[in-house]
PDB file of C-alpha atoms and ligand atoms in Angstrom:
ATOM      1  CA  UNK N   1     174.779  22.910 118.982  1.00  0.00           C
ATOM      2  CA  UNK N   2     177.499  21.389 121.144  1.00  0.00           C
ATOM      3  CA  UNK N   3     175.971  17.935 120.831  1.00  0.00           C
ATOM      4  CA  UNK N   4     176.101  18.093 117.034  1.00  0.00           C
ATOM      5  CA  UNK N   5     179.802  19.009 117.169  1.00  0.00           C
ATOM      6  CA  UNK N   6     180.549  16.048 119.441  1.00  0.00           C
ATOM      7  CA  UNK N   7     178.550  13.745 117.153  1.00  0.00           C
ATOM      8  CA  UNK N   8     180.400  15.043 114.112  1.00  0.00           C
ATOM      9  CA  UNK N   9     183.753  14.480 115.808  1.00  0.00           C
ATOM     10  CA  UNK N  10     182.732  10.957 116.798  1.00  0.00           C
ATOM     11  CA  UNK N  11     181.555  10.287 113.254  1.00  0.00           C
ATOM     12  CA  UNK N  12     184.886  11.487 111.843  1.00  0.00           C
ATOM     13  CA  UNK N  13     186.778   9.335 114.325  1.00  0.00           C
ATOM     14  CA  UNK N  14     184.709   6.320 113.310  1.00  0.00           C
ATOM     15  CA  UNK N  15     185.215   6.884 109.610  1.00  0.00           C
ATOM     16  CA  UNK N  16     188.963   7.483 110.111  1.00  0.00           C
ATOM     17  CA  UNK N  17     189.170   4.232 112.038  1.00  0.00           C
ATOM     18  CA  UNK N  18     187.242   2.469 109.249  1.00  0.00           C
ATOM     19  CA  UNK N  19     189.550   3.950 106.597  1.00  0.00           C
ATOM     20  CA  UNK N  20     192.677   3.007 108.544  1.00  0.00           C
ATOM     21  CA  UNK N  21     191.450  -0.549 109.022  1.00  0.00           C
ATOM     22  CA  UNK N  22     190.463  -0.795 105.351  1.00  0.00           C
ATOM     23  CA  UNK N  23     193.789   0.514 104.049  1.00  0.00           C
ATOM     24  CA  UNK N  24     195.784  -1.842 106.293  1.00  0.00           C
ATOM     25  CA  UNK N  25     193.597  -4.845 105.595  1.00  0.00           C
ATOM     26  CA  UNK N  26     195.647  -7.776 104.261  1.00  0.00           C
ATOM     27  CA  UNK N  27     193.058  -8.631 101.591  1.00  0.00           C
ATOM     28  CA  UNK N  28     192.553  -5.051 100.418  1.00  0.00           C
ATOM     29  CA  UNK N  29     196.316  -4.778  99.879  1.00  0.00           C
ATOM     30  CA  UNK N  30     196.451  -8.192  98.175  1.00  0.00           C
ATOM     31  CA  UNK N  31     193.540  -7.328  95.873  1.00  0.00           C
ATOM     32  CA  UNK N  32     195.364  -4.220  94.647  1.00  0.00           C
ATOM     33  CA  UNK N  33     198.496  -6.279  93.925  1.00  0.00           C
ATOM     34  CA  UNK N  34     196.626  -9.164  92.254  1.00  0.00           C
ATOM     35  CA  UNK N  35     194.322  -6.870  90.243  1.00  0.00           C
ATOM     36  CA  UNK N  36     191.051  -8.055  91.792  1.00  0.00           C
ATOM     37  CA  UNK N  37     188.202  -5.579  92.020  1.00  0.00           C
ATOM     38  CA  UNK N  38     187.117  -6.605  95.519  1.00  0.00           C
ATOM     39  CA  UNK N  39     188.551  -8.040  98.741  1.00  0.00           C
ATOM     40  CA  UNK N  40     185.576 -10.449  98.506  1.00  0.00           C
ATOM     41  CA  UNK N  41     187.459 -12.195  95.701  1.00  0.00           C
ATOM     42  CA  UNK N  42     189.581 -13.980  98.311  1.00  0.00           C
ATOM     43  CA  UNK N  43     186.453 -15.319 100.013  1.00  0.00           C
ATOM     44  CA  UNK N  44     185.512 -17.135  96.813  1.00  0.00           C
ATOM     45  CA  UNK N  45     189.092 -18.329  96.250  1.00  0.00           C
ATOM     46  CA  UNK N  46     189.153 -19.769  99.790  1.00  0.00           C
ATOM     47  CA  UNK N  47     185.708 -21.389  99.433  1.00  0.00           C
ATOM     48  CA  UNK N  48     186.942 -23.043  96.245  1.00  0.00           C
ATOM     49  CA  UNK N  49     190.167 -24.201  97.934  1.00  0.00           C
ATOM     50  CA  UNK N  50     187.970 -26.079 100.384  1.00  0.00           C
ATOM     51  CA  UNK N  51     185.210 -27.404  98.060  1.00  0.00           C
ATOM     52  CA  UNK N  52     186.938 -27.433  94.636  1.00  0.00           C
ATOM     53  CA  UNK N  53     183.861 -26.655  92.533  1.00  0.00           C
ATOM     54  CA  UNK N  54     185.488 -24.606  89.758  1.00  0.00           C
ATOM     55  CA  UNK N  55     187.202 -27.549  88.059  1.00  0.00           C
ATOM     56  CA  UNK N  56     183.798 -29.055  87.152  1.00  0.00           C
ATOM     57  CA  UNK N  57     182.001 -25.781  86.344  1.00  0.00           C
ATOM     58  CA  UNK N  58     181.866 -24.637  82.748  1.00  0.00           C
ATOM     59  CA  UNK N  59     178.677 -22.596  83.111  1.00  0.00           C
ATOM     60  CA  UNK N  60     178.493 -20.056  85.908  1.00  0.00           C
ATOM     61  CA  UNK N  61     175.855 -17.581  87.071  1.00  0.00           C
ATOM     62  CA  UNK N  62     176.987 -14.865  89.523  1.00  0.00           C
ATOM     63  CA  UNK N  63     174.064 -13.068  91.204  1.00  0.00           C
ATOM     64  CA  UNK N  64     174.931  -9.626  92.576  1.00  0.00           C
ATOM     65  CA  UNK N  65     178.258  -9.548  90.732  1.00  0.00           C
ATOM     66  CA  UNK N  66     179.362  -5.881  90.806  1.00  0.00           C
ATOM     67  CA  UNK N  67     182.087  -4.620  90.986  1.00  0.00           C
ATOM     68  CA  UNK N  68     183.206  -7.946  89.482  1.00  0.00           C
ATOM     69  CA  UNK N  69     185.728  -9.613  91.808  1.00  0.00           C
ATOM     70  CA  UNK N  70     183.911 -12.954  91.834  1.00  0.00           C
ATOM     71  CA  UNK N  71     183.566 -12.818  88.033  1.00  0.00           C
ATOM     72  CA  UNK N  72     187.338 -12.296  87.717  1.00  0.00           C
ATOM     73  CA  UNK N  73     187.953 -15.268  90.024  1.00  0.00           C
ATOM     74  CA  UNK N  74     185.443 -17.397  88.067  1.00  0.00           C
ATOM     75  CA  UNK N  75     187.157 -16.571  84.808  1.00  0.00           C
ATOM     76  CA  UNK N  76     190.568 -17.413  86.239  1.00  0.00           C
ATOM     77  CA  UNK N  77     189.680 -20.727  87.927  1.00  0.00           C
ATOM     78  CA  UNK N  78     186.929 -22.208  85.713  1.00  0.00           C
ATOM     79  CA  UNK N  79     187.834 -24.303  82.642  1.00  0.00           C
ATOM     80  CA  UNK N  80     188.731 -22.305  79.513  1.00  0.00           C
ATOM     81  CA  UNK N  81     185.741 -21.165  77.383  1.00  0.00           C
ATOM     82  CA  UNK N  82     183.290 -21.494  80.288  1.00  0.00           C
ATOM     83  CA  UNK N  83     180.049 -19.527  79.886  1.00  0.00           C
ATOM     84  CA  UNK N  84     179.890 -16.895  82.613  1.00  0.00           C
ATOM     85  CA  UNK N  85     176.987 -14.542  83.276  1.00  0.00           C
ATOM     86  CA  UNK N  86     176.919 -11.880  85.983  1.00  0.00           C
ATOM     87  CA  UNK N  87     173.772 -10.039  87.082  1.00  0.00           C
ATOM     88  CA  UNK N  88     173.529  -6.919  89.218  1.00  0.00           C
ATOM     89  CA  UNK N  89     171.218  -3.960  89.784  1.00  0.00           C
ATOM     90  CA  UNK N  90     174.199  -1.679  89.383  1.00  0.00           C
ATOM     91  CA  UNK N  91     176.458  -1.415  86.383  1.00  0.00           C
ATOM     92  CA  UNK N  92     179.662  -3.375  85.855  1.00  0.00           C
ATOM     93  CA  UNK N  93     182.842  -2.254  84.127  1.00  0.00           C
ATOM     94  CA  UNK N  94     183.135  -4.913  81.434  1.00  0.00           C
ATOM     95  CA  UNK N  95     185.321  -8.013  81.798  1.00  0.00           C
ATOM     96  CA  UNK N  96     186.446  -9.766  78.571  1.00  0.00           C
ATOM     97  CA  UNK N  97     184.545 -13.004  77.796  1.00  0.00           C
ATOM     98  CA  UNK N  98     182.120 -12.467  80.640  1.00  0.00           C
ATOM     99  CA  UNK N  99     178.521 -11.387  79.971  1.00  0.00           C
ATOM    100  CA  UNK N 100     176.696  -8.933  82.170  1.00  0.00           C
ATOM    101  CA  UNK N 101     173.011  -8.170  82.659  1.00  0.00           C
ATOM    102  CA  UNK N 102     172.024  -5.070  84.575  1.00  0.00           C
ATOM    103  CA  UNK N 103     168.894  -6.318  86.316  1.00  0.00           C
ATOM    104  CA  UNK N 104     167.292  -6.805  89.669  1.00  0.00           C
ATOM    105  CA  UNK N 105     167.057 -10.537  90.376  1.00  0.00           C
ATOM    106  CA  UNK N 106     163.386  -9.985  91.280  1.00  0.00           C
ATOM    107  CA  UNK N 107     162.680  -8.765  87.738  1.00  0.00           C
ATOM    108  CA  UNK N 108     159.863 -10.925  86.367  1.00  0.00           C
ATOM    109  CA  UNK N 109     161.751 -11.623  83.097  1.00  0.00           C
ATOM    110  CA  UNK N 110     164.934 -12.768  84.787  1.00  0.00           C
ATOM    111  CA  UNK N 111     164.214 -16.493  84.259  1.00  0.00           C
ATOM    112  CA  UNK N 112     163.780 -16.010  80.496  1.00  0.00           C
ATOM    113  CA  UNK N 113     166.885 -13.875  80.209  1.00  0.00           C
ATOM    114  CA  UNK N 114     169.079 -16.386  82.059  1.00  0.00           C
ATOM    115  CA  UNK N 115     167.578 -19.285  80.123  1.00  0.00           C
ATOM    116  CA  UNK N 116     168.281 -17.655  76.805  1.00  0.00           C
ATOM    117  CA  UNK N 117     171.912 -16.833  77.736  1.00  0.00           C
ATOM    118  CA  UNK N 118     172.584 -20.482  78.652  1.00  0.00           C
ATOM    119  CA  UNK N 119     170.635 -21.779  75.581  1.00  0.00           C
ATOM    120  CA  UNK N 120     168.121 -23.605  77.770  1.00  0.00           C
ATOM    121  CA  UNK N 121     170.890 -25.705  79.364  1.00  0.00           C
ATOM    122  CA  UNK N 122     171.395 -26.261  83.078  1.00  0.00           C
ATOM    123  CA  UNK N 123     174.083 -24.327  84.972  1.00  0.00           C
ATOM    124  CA  UNK N 124     176.938 -26.005  86.909  1.00  0.00           C
ATOM    125  CA  UNK N 125     177.619 -23.271  89.429  1.00  0.00           C
ATOM    126  CA  UNK N 126     175.434 -20.519  90.913  1.00  0.00           C
ATOM    127  CA  UNK N 127     177.051 -17.867  93.095  1.00  0.00           C
ATOM    128  CA  UNK N 128     175.422 -15.216  95.249  1.00  0.00           C
ATOM    129  CA  UNK N 129     177.344 -12.665  97.298  1.00  0.00           C
ATOM    130  CA  UNK N 130     174.255 -10.430  97.593  1.00  0.00           C
ATOM    131  CA  UNK N 131     173.012  -8.718 100.680  1.00  0.00           C
ATOM    132  CA  UNK N 132     170.231  -6.120 100.792  1.00  0.00           C
ATOM    133  CA  UNK N 133     170.874  -2.486 101.688  1.00  0.00           C
ATOM    134  CA  UNK N 134     170.388  -2.065 105.397  1.00  0.00           C
ATOM    135  CA  UNK N 135     167.234  -0.147 106.352  1.00  0.00           C
ATOM    136  CA  UNK N 136     168.411   0.263 109.938  1.00  0.00           C
ATOM    137  CA  UNK N 137     165.407  -1.759 111.142  1.00  0.00           C
ATOM    138  CA  UNK N 138     166.603  -5.219 112.209  1.00  0.00           C
ATOM    139  CA  UNK N 139     163.283  -6.961 111.567  1.00  0.00           C
ATOM    140  CA  UNK N 140     162.917  -5.462 108.094  1.00  0.00           C
ATOM    141  CA  UNK N 141     166.570  -6.239 107.270  1.00  0.00           C
ATOM    142  CA  UNK N 142     166.084  -9.824 108.305  1.00  0.00           C
ATOM    143  CA  UNK N 143     162.988 -10.229 106.092  1.00  0.00           C
ATOM    144  CA  UNK N 144     164.857  -8.682 103.179  1.00  0.00           C
ATOM    145  CA  UNK N 145     167.746 -11.114 103.564  1.00  0.00           C
ATOM    146  CA  UNK N 146     165.412 -14.094 103.756  1.00  0.00           C
ATOM    147  CA  UNK N 147     163.475 -13.040 100.647  1.00  0.00           C
ATOM    148  CA  UNK N 148     166.739 -12.520  98.748  1.00  0.00           C
ATOM    149  CA  UNK N 149     167.963 -16.008  99.592  1.00  0.00           C
ATOM    150  CA  UNK N 150     164.553 -17.496  98.746  1.00  0.00           C
ATOM    151  CA  UNK N 151     164.825 -15.926  95.300  1.00  0.00           C
ATOM    152  CA  UNK N 152     168.329 -17.386  94.892  1.00  0.00           C
ATOM    153  CA  UNK N 153     166.839 -20.758  95.850  1.00  0.00           C
ATOM    154  CA  UNK N 154     164.059 -20.423  93.245  1.00  0.00           C
ATOM    155  CA  UNK N 155     166.665 -19.669  90.602  1.00  0.00           C
ATOM    156  CA  UNK N 156     168.864 -22.609  91.663  1.00  0.00           C
ATOM    157  CA  UNK N 157     165.879 -24.957  91.760  1.00  0.00           C
ATOM    158  CA  UNK N 158     165.182 -24.080  88.154  1.00  0.00           C
ATOM    159  CA  UNK N 159     168.666 -23.728  86.675  1.00  0.00           C
ATOM    160  CA  UNK N 160     171.198 -25.734  88.677  1.00  0.00           C
ATOM    161  CA  UNK N 161     172.340 -29.044  87.149  1.00  0.00           C
ATOM    162  CA  UNK N 162     172.403 -32.304  89.158  1.00  0.00           C
ATOM    163  CA  UNK N 163     175.387 -32.132  91.544  1.00  0.00           C
ATOM    164  CA  UNK N 164     175.893 -28.478  90.525  1.00  0.00           C
ATOM    165  CA  UNK N 165     177.128 -26.202  93.304  1.00  0.00           C
ATOM    166  CA  UNK N 166     175.317 -23.296  94.953  1.00  0.00           C
ATOM    167  CA  UNK N 167     177.431 -20.856  96.980  1.00  0.00           C
ATOM    168  CA  UNK N 168     175.375 -18.167  98.711  1.00  0.00           C
ATOM    169  CA  UNK N 169     176.080 -15.542 101.333  1.00  0.00           C
ATOM    170  CA  UNK N 170     173.803 -15.782 104.335  1.00  0.00           C
ATOM    171  CA  UNK N 171     173.574 -14.046 107.700  1.00  0.00           C
ATOM    172  CA  UNK N 172     173.281 -16.169 110.820  1.00  0.00           C
ATOM    173  CA  UNK N 173     170.081 -15.947 112.823  1.00  0.00           C
ATOM    174  CA  UNK N 174     166.282 -15.781 112.739  1.00  0.00           C
ATOM    175  CA  UNK N 175     164.374 -17.714 110.117  1.00  0.00           C
ATOM    176  CA  UNK N 176     167.405 -19.721 109.056  1.00  0.00           C
ATOM    177  CA  UNK N 177     165.904 -23.011 110.277  1.00  0.00           C
ATOM    178  CA  UNK N 178     162.923 -22.717 107.908  1.00  0.00           C
ATOM    179  CA  UNK N 179     165.189 -21.751 105.057  1.00  0.00           C
ATOM    180  CA  UNK N 180     167.404 -24.791 105.570  1.00  0.00           C
ATOM    181  CA  UNK N 181     164.298 -27.004 105.632  1.00  0.00           C
ATOM    182  CA  UNK N 182     163.289 -25.552 102.268  1.00  0.00           C
ATOM    183  CA  UNK N 183     166.798 -26.043 100.901  1.00  0.00           C
ATOM    184  CA  UNK N 184     166.816 -29.678 101.978  1.00  0.00           C
ATOM    185  CA  UNK N 185     164.008 -30.381  99.511  1.00  0.00           C
ATOM    186  CA  UNK N 186     166.190 -29.792  96.456  1.00  0.00           C
ATOM    187  CA  UNK N 187     169.772 -29.544  97.717  1.00  0.00           C
ATOM    188  CA  UNK N 188     172.106 -31.960  99.447  1.00  0.00           C
ATOM    189  CA  UNK N 189     175.390 -31.697 101.386  1.00  0.00           C
ATOM    190  CA  UNK N 190     174.338 -28.312 102.814  1.00  0.00           C
ATOM    191  CA  UNK N 191     177.257 -26.820 104.742  1.00  0.00           C
ATOM    192  CA  UNK N 192     178.237 -23.479 106.229  1.00  0.00           C
ATOM    193  CA  UNK N 193     181.703 -22.157 105.576  1.00  0.00           C
ATOM    194  CA  UNK N 194     183.212 -18.900 106.745  1.00  0.00           C
ATOM    195  CA  UNK N 195     186.381 -18.216 104.751  1.00  0.00           C
ATOM    196  CA  UNK N 196     189.339 -16.560 106.504  1.00  0.00           C
ATOM    197  CA  UNK N 197     188.850 -13.443 104.369  1.00  0.00           C
ATOM    198  CA  UNK N 198     185.385 -12.882 105.883  1.00  0.00           C
ATOM    199  CA  UNK N 199     185.798 -10.571 108.863  1.00  0.00           C
ATOM    200  CA  UNK N 200     185.280 -12.339 112.190  1.00  0.00           C
ATOM    201  CA  UNK N 201     182.947  -9.585 113.432  1.00  0.00           C
ATOM    202  CA  UNK N 202     180.687  -9.910 110.369  1.00  0.00           C
ATOM    203  CA  UNK N 203     177.596 -12.143 110.770  1.00  0.00           C
ATOM    204  CA  UNK N 204     178.050 -13.308 107.179  1.00  0.00           C
ATOM    205  CA  UNK N 205     178.886 -16.863 106.326  1.00  0.00           C
ATOM    206  CA  UNK N 206     178.516 -18.870 103.121  1.00  0.00           C
ATOM    207  CA  UNK N 207     176.192 -21.701 102.346  1.00  0.00           C
ATOM    208  CA  UNK N 208     177.648 -24.387 100.142  1.00  0.00           C
ATOM    209  CA  UNK N 209     175.268 -26.971  98.724  1.00  0.00           C
ATOM    210  CA  UNK N 210     174.802 -29.296  95.759  1.00  0.00           C
ATOM    211  CA  UNK N 211     171.721 -29.974  93.706  1.00  0.00           C
ATOM    212  CA  UNK N 212     170.115 -33.373  94.335  1.00  0.00           C
TER     213      UNK N 212
HETATM  214  C1  SAM E 301     178.907  -7.516  98.094  1.00  0.00           C
HETATM  215  S1  SAM E 301     178.459  -6.999  96.503  1.00  0.00           S
HETATM  216  C2  SAM E 301     179.114  -8.285  95.508  1.00  0.00           C
HETATM  217  C3  SAM E 301     180.606  -8.224  95.344  1.00  0.00           C
HETATM  218  C4  SAM E 301     181.100  -9.201  94.313  1.00  0.00           C
HETATM  219  N1  SAM E 301     180.963 -10.561  94.778  1.00  0.00           N
HETATM  220  C5  SAM E 301     182.554  -8.937  93.985  1.00  0.00           C
HETATM  221  O1  SAM E 301     183.432  -9.707  94.400  1.00  0.00           O
HETATM  222  O2  SAM E 301     182.824  -7.962  93.279  1.00  0.00           O
HETATM  223  C6  SAM E 301     176.734  -7.326  96.471  1.00  0.00           C
HETATM  224  C7  SAM E 301     176.053  -6.893  95.196  1.00  0.00           C
HETATM  225  O3  SAM E 301     174.723  -7.428  95.207  1.00  0.00           O
HETATM  226  C8  SAM E 301     173.920  -6.562  94.444  1.00  0.00           C
HETATM  227  N2  SAM E 301     172.495  -6.818  94.720  1.00  0.00           N
HETATM  228  C9  SAM E 301     171.847  -6.743  95.919  1.00  0.00           C
HETATM  229  N3  SAM E 301     170.545  -7.014  95.750  1.00  0.00           N
HETATM  230  C10 SAM E 301     170.349  -7.286  94.429  1.00  0.00           C
HETATM  231  C11 SAM E 301     169.208  -7.626  93.641  1.00  0.00           C
HETATM  232  N4  SAM E 301     168.004  -7.729  94.184  1.00  0.00           N
HETATM  233  N5  SAM E 301     169.369  -7.832  92.309  1.00  0.00           N
HETATM  234  C12 SAM E 301     170.612  -7.715  91.749  1.00  0.00           C
HETATM  235  N6  SAM E 301     171.725  -7.380  92.449  1.00  0.00           N
HETATM  236  C13 SAM E 301     171.598  -7.164  93.772  1.00  0.00           C
HETATM  237  C14 SAM E 301     174.374  -5.166  94.885  1.00  0.00           C
HETATM  238  O4  SAM E 301     174.029  -4.204  93.904  1.00  0.00           O
HETATM  239  C15 SAM E 301     175.892  -5.380  95.034  1.00  0.00           C
HETATM  240  O5  SAM E 301     176.589  -4.944  93.899  1.00  0.00           O
END
């Protein structure tokens, strides 16, 4: 009985600490002021400041787009009248002039659906900020992350235009070497970039690459 009480107290302390850190976070505060739906929005803004891909991207596919911060950034920085499609398993509160598909990216019809939205044309920019839900088992989590990125690669191999950019979240470690080998077959200029807005303690980083 006592142990449970101690655990509960510890849990409350942890969540209070998390809440305090979240509320005081520079990018959480900025996102409220700027009207962005996620603090992640600043990661994409900073990646673009470095690699400047938006200016040449008038067709954009955002995989794992909810709640919509990256879609808002895409709409703001891409040329006017760009075609933008977001896909997510969970729903999205609509954004004007941005299309949304509620779908798992592993859905077998996803290729057809994307193809029909872009009228069979290639896409200039593919974004993925996805990460799988943690199962608590490190090995399983790692396999899930790898399979997610492999699916993103399959989609980019099919849809990305020559010199088009792929920006994808990845976690450092494990089978990354094999993944990079696979990427080298169809992508060039593969770089890692961790934007300032990505928390230092997070293993996430972003892969930036261009289609050969
Ligand atoms: C970190 S959030 C993206 C935040 C977004 N970039 C923003 O700025 O608002 C990751 C999203 O990926 C989605 N996701 C994860 N696995 C997915 C899958 N297999 N198919 C579609 N969406 C997926 C989750 O539902 C979640 O909404």
